Amino acid sequence: MRAAPEAAEPHRELVIGQWGLVPWFAKTAKLTFSTNNARFEELAQKASFKDSWAKGRRCIIPANSFDEPNWESGKNIWWRFRRVDGSPWGLAGLWNTWVDRTTGEVVESYTMLTLNADACALMSRMHKPDPKLPADQQDKRSVVPIEFGDVDEWLFGTPRDAAALVRLSAPESFDARPAA
């Protein structure tokens, strides 16, 4: 879900897109690098994402749940995260419309925003630790849920307004457990 780009008044639209943002400068829609996730702290500097962020191309990615790997046992055990209230997640994202200069093919694409989750008792347990880094420098990541009441501010607000909404959910808002 995103703000309709050509609407005179704020208007939401639903668009199906490819996961993995295709930036304006890409020569093809198939990239040699991953753009599935975008670190919020680096949006304004990363070539792949800064244009979408600067132009307010923010979106909400609906999800009933999301899965993350937990390596506490030394093996990957997938955990599933749902909202305690049973509602779907609205995950913060960026979008872009890429057009192939040769064929005219139009590709809608998006990326999910992530945020450092080292301080979150639940999310800091996810993802494989980097053995080269000490425990206090692991840079554990989390998706960024946007609360239902904040969707319009995320989609239509200024970059400053949107940035103020980027925060981790409280652990008690999660229904999280091994997926198996």
mmCIF file of C-alpha atoms in Angstrom:
data_model
loop_
_atom_site.group_PDB
_atom_site.id
_atom_site.type_symbol
_atom_site.label_atom_id
_atom_site.label_comp_id
_atom_site.label_asym_id
_atom_site.label_seq_id
_atom_site.Cartn_x
_atom_site.Cartn_y
_atom_site.Cartn_z
ATOM 1 C CA MET A 1 0.000 0.000 0.000
ATOM 2 C CA ARG A 2 1.390 3.373 -0.967
ATOM 3 C CA ALA A 3 0.403 6.945 -1.647
ATOM 4 C CA ALA A 4 -0.915 7.227 -5.204
ATOM 5 C CA PRO A 5 1.876 9.109 -6.980
ATOM 6 C CA GLU A 6 -0.296 11.273 -9.276
ATOM 7 C CA ALA A 7 -3.279 11.943 -6.983
ATOM 8 C CA ALA A 8 -4.212 15.597 -6.311
ATOM 9 C CA GLU A 9 -5.411 14.666 -2.800
ATOM 10 C CA PRO A 10 -3.845 12.083 -0.474
ATOM 11 C CA HIS A 11 -5.044 8.730 -1.761
ATOM 12 C CA ARG A 12 -3.862 5.192 -1.003
ATOM 13 C CA GLU A 13 -3.379 2.543 -3.668
ATOM 14 C CA LEU A 14 -2.546 -1.149 -3.569
ATOM 15 C CA VAL A 15 0.237 -2.275 -5.883
ATOM 16 C CA ILE A 16 1.777 -5.699 -6.327
ATOM 17 C CA GLY A 17 5.529 -5.415 -6.540
ATOM 18 C CA GLN A 18 8.741 -7.394 -6.662
ATOM 19 C CA TRP A 19 10.473 -7.786 -3.299
ATOM 20 C CA GLY A 20 13.887 -6.229 -3.718
ATOM 21 C CA LEU A 21 13.817 -2.566 -4.714
ATOM 22 C CA VAL A 22 15.086 -1.924 -8.236
ATOM 23 C CA PRO A 23 16.775 1.502 -8.065
ATOM 24 C CA TRP A 24 16.456 4.081 -10.840
ATOM 25 C CA PHE A 25 20.054 3.521 -12.001
ATOM 26 C CA ALA A 26 19.743 -0.263 -12.473
ATOM 27 C CA LYS A 27 20.414 -1.538 -15.993
ATOM 28 C CA THR A 28 18.146 -4.581 -15.472
ATOM 29 C CA ALA A 29 15.458 -5.592 -13.000
ATOM 30 C CA LYS A 30 17.616 -8.556 -11.918
ATOM 31 C CA LEU A 31 20.218 -7.167 -9.537
ATOM 32 C CA THR A 32 23.569 -8.664 -8.570
ATOM 33 C CA PHE A 33 23.118 -7.358 -5.003
ATOM 34 C CA SER A 34 20.292 -7.677 -2.488
ATOM 35 C CA THR A 35 17.865 -4.825 -1.904
ATOM 36 C CA ASN A 36 15.264 -6.870 0.005
ATOM 37 C CA ASN A 37 15.960 -4.952 3.220
ATOM 38 C CA ALA A 38 17.086 -1.368 3.809
ATOM 39 C CA ARG A 39 18.789 -0.266 7.010
ATOM 40 C CA PHE A 40 16.870 2.793 8.183
ATOM 41 C CA GLU A 41 20.034 4.384 9.602
ATOM 42 C CA GLU A 42 21.597 4.402 6.100
ATOM 43 C CA LEU A 43 18.654 5.349 3.833
ATOM 44 C CA ALA A 44 19.851 8.868 3.063
ATOM 45 C CA GLN A 45 23.344 7.641 2.072
ATOM 46 C CA LYS A 46 22.717 4.388 0.189
ATOM 47 C CA ALA A 47 22.449 4.889 -3.564
ATOM 48 C CA SER A 48 19.818 2.162 -3.899
ATOM 49 C CA PHE A 49 17.417 3.755 -1.407
ATOM 50 C CA LYS A 50 18.128 7.476 -1.041
ATOM 51 C CA ASP A 51 16.067 8.527 -4.078
ATOM 52 C CA SER A 52 12.945 6.683 -2.862
ATOM 53 C CA TRP A 53 13.379 8.048 0.676
ATOM 54 C CA ALA A 54 13.961 11.630 -0.513
ATOM 55 C CA LYS A 55 10.918 11.517 -2.818
ATOM 56 C CA GLY A 56 8.625 10.120 -0.105
ATOM 57 C CA ARG A 57 8.076 6.765 -1.787
ATOM 58 C CA ARG A 58 7.124 5.038 1.425
ATOM 59 C CA CYS A 59 4.836 2.023 1.554
ATOM 60 C CA ILE A 60 3.190 -0.383 3.960
ATOM 61 C CA ILE A 61 3.867 -4.075 3.409
ATOM 62 C CA PRO A 62 0.954 -6.109 4.800
ATOM 63 C CA ALA A 63 1.855 -9.373 6.503
ATOM 64 C CA ASN A 64 -0.021 -11.836 8.693
ATOM 65 C CA SER A 65 3.320 -12.837 10.167
ATOM 66 C CA PHE A 66 7.030 -12.699 9.500
ATOM 67 C CA ASP A 67 9.753 -15.242 10.243
ATOM 68 C CA GLU A 68 13.234 -14.724 11.653
ATOM 69 C CA PRO A 69 16.090 -17.186 12.284
ATOM 70 C CA ASN A 70 17.068 -17.909 15.886
ATOM 71 C CA TRP A 71 20.567 -19.346 16.411
ATOM 72 C CA GLU A 72 20.636 -19.589 20.226
ATOM 73 C CA SER A 73 20.972 -23.389 20.062
ATOM 74 C CA GLY A 74 23.797 -23.159 17.508
ATOM 75 C CA LYS A 75 21.397 -24.239 14.737
ATOM 76 C CA ASN A 76 18.909 -22.183 12.768
ATOM 77 C CA ILE A 77 15.404 -22.508 14.218
ATOM 78 C CA TRP A 78 12.862 -20.341 12.422
ATOM 79 C CA TRP A 79 10.596 -18.281 14.647
ATOM 80 C CA ARG A 80 7.252 -16.872 13.538
ATOM 81 C CA PHE A 81 6.142 -13.417 14.685
ATOM 82 C CA ARG A 82 2.481 -12.473 14.806
ATOM 83 C CA ARG A 83 0.725 -9.600 16.535
ATOM 84 C CA VAL A 84 -0.747 -10.501 19.920
ATOM 85 C CA ASP A 85 -4.077 -8.952 18.883
ATOM 86 C CA GLY A 86 -4.254 -11.161 15.760
ATOM 87 C CA SER A 87 -4.277 -8.207 13.346
ATOM 88 C CA PRO A 88 -1.911 -8.144 10.369
ATOM 89 C CA TRP A 89 1.374 -6.284 10.486
ATOM 90 C CA GLY A 90 1.910 -3.123 8.489
ATOM 91 C CA LEU A 91 5.659 -3.181 7.835
ATOM 92 C CA ALA A 92 7.507 -0.027 6.798
ATOM 93 C CA GLY A 93 8.943 -0.057 3.295
ATOM 94 C CA LEU A 94 10.105 1.994 0.344
ATOM 95 C CA TRP A 95 9.045 1.512 -3.266
ATOM 96 C CA ASN A 96 10.207 2.410 -6.750
ATOM 97 C CA THR A 97 8.878 2.106 -10.281
ATOM 98 C CA TRP A 98 11.690 1.121 -12.650
ATOM 99 C CA VAL A 99 11.337 1.313 -16.424
ATOM 100 C CA ASP A 100 13.571 -0.631 -18.803
ATOM 101 C CA ARG A 101 14.984 1.973 -21.196
ATOM 102 C CA THR A 102 15.151 -0.540 -24.050
ATOM 103 C CA THR A 103 11.866 -2.449 -23.826
ATOM 104 C CA GLY A 104 9.676 -0.084 -21.800
ATOM 105 C CA GLU A 105 8.951 -2.866 -19.266
ATOM 106 C CA VAL A 106 7.681 -1.403 -15.974
ATOM 107 C CA VAL A 107 8.711 -3.083 -12.711
ATOM 108 C CA GLU A 108 7.160 -2.096 -9.391
ATOM 109 C CA SER A 109 9.434 -3.033 -6.498
ATOM 110 C CA TYR A 110 9.830 -2.499 -2.776
ATOM 111 C CA THR A 111 12.153 -3.026 0.174
ATOM 112 C CA MET A 112 11.483 -3.533 3.900
ATOM 113 C CA LEU A 113 13.026 -1.163 6.395
ATOM 114 C CA THR A 114 15.046 -2.616 9.253
ATOM 115 C CA LEU A 115 16.265 -1.043 12.463
ATOM 116 C CA ASN A 116 18.959 -1.994 14.929
ATOM 117 C CA ALA A 117 17.359 -4.245 17.546
ATOM 118 C CA ASP A 118 20.258 -4.771 19.951
ATOM 119 C CA ALA A 119 18.256 -3.165 22.793
ATOM 120 C CA CYS A 120 15.134 -5.296 22.199
ATOM 121 C CA ALA A 121 15.118 -8.338 24.489
ATOM 122 C CA LEU A 122 13.201 -10.433 21.929
ATOM 123 C CA MET A 123 14.509 -9.304 18.530
ATOM 124 C CA SER A 124 18.145 -9.214 19.672
ATOM 125 C CA ARG A 125 17.906 -13.002 19.984
ATOM 126 C CA MET A 126 17.315 -13.423 16.245
ATOM 127 C CA HIS A 127 19.816 -13.890 13.397
ATOM 128 C CA LYS A 128 23.124 -15.691 13.343
ATOM 129 C CA PRO A 129 25.820 -14.019 15.433
ATOM 130 C CA ASP A 130 28.908 -12.805 13.611
ATOM 131 C CA PRO A 131 31.782 -14.745 15.232
ATOM 132 C CA LYS A 132 34.206 -11.914 14.399
ATOM 133 C CA LEU A 133 32.288 -9.399 16.540
ATOM 134 C CA PRO A 134 31.826 -9.189 20.307
ATOM 135 C CA ALA A 135 28.294 -9.637 21.692
ATOM 136 C CA ASP A 136 27.770 -5.885 22.131
ATOM 137 C CA GLN A 137 28.527 -5.166 18.443
ATOM 138 C CA GLN A 138 26.312 -7.709 16.668
ATOM 139 C CA ASP A 139 23.899 -5.215 15.011
ATOM 140 C CA LYS A 140 20.823 -7.422 15.288
ATOM 141 C CA ARG A 141 18.013 -6.146 12.998
ATOM 142 C CA SER A 142 14.232 -5.997 13.096
ATOM 143 C CA VAL A 143 11.530 -5.069 10.617
ATOM 144 C CA VAL A 144 9.722 -1.806 11.436
ATOM 145 C CA PRO A 145 5.999 -2.137 12.150
ATOM 146 C CA ILE A 146 3.853 0.940 11.540
ATOM 147 C CA GLU A 147 0.817 1.109 13.803
ATOM 148 C CA PHE A 148 -2.595 1.352 12.105
ATOM 149 C CA GLY A 149 -3.198 4.865 13.416
ATOM 150 C CA ASP A 150 0.109 6.031 11.900
ATOM 151 C CA VAL A 151 -0.342 4.702 8.343
ATOM 152 C CA ASP A 152 -1.416 8.020 6.797
ATOM 153 C CA GLU A 153 1.418 9.894 8.496
ATOM 154 C CA TRP A 154 3.865 7.271 7.170
ATOM 155 C CA LEU A 155 2.496 7.449 3.631
ATOM 156 C CA PHE A 156 1.711 11.169 3.317
ATOM 157 C CA GLY A 157 3.821 12.910 5.983
ATOM 158 C CA THR A 158 7.142 14.660 5.632
ATOM 159 C CA PRO A 159 10.367 12.675 5.875
ATOM 160 C CA ARG A 160 10.776 14.043 9.409
ATOM 161 C CA ASP A 161 7.258 12.870 10.365
ATOM 162 C CA ALA A 162 7.914 9.443 8.870
ATOM 163 C CA ALA A 163 11.302 9.110 10.574
ATOM 164 C CA ALA A 164 9.624 9.751 13.938
ATOM 165 C CA LEU A 165 7.500 6.619 13.389
ATOM 166 C CA VAL A 166 10.503 4.331 12.915
ATOM 167 C CA ARG A 167 10.822 2.426 16.151
ATOM 168 C CA LEU A 168 10.756 -1.119 17.414
ATOM 169 C CA SER A 169 7.558 -2.649 18.709
ATOM 170 C CA ALA A 170 7.416 -3.530 22.381
ATOM 171 C CA PRO A 171 8.160 -7.239 22.948
ATOM 172 C CA GLU A 172 4.724 -7.707 24.531
ATOM 173 C CA SER A 173 3.067 -6.830 21.204
ATOM 174 C CA PHE A 174 4.571 -9.984 19.639
ATOM 175 C CA ASP A 175 3.245 -13.503 19.653
ATOM 176 C CA ALA A 176 6.626 -15.105 18.880
ATOM 177 C CA ARG A 177 7.573 -18.760 18.955
ATOM 178 C CA PRO A 178 9.335 -21.424 16.921
ATOM 179 C CA ALA A 179 7.531 -21.843 13.594
ATOM 180 C CA ALA A 180 7.611 -25.637 13.519
#
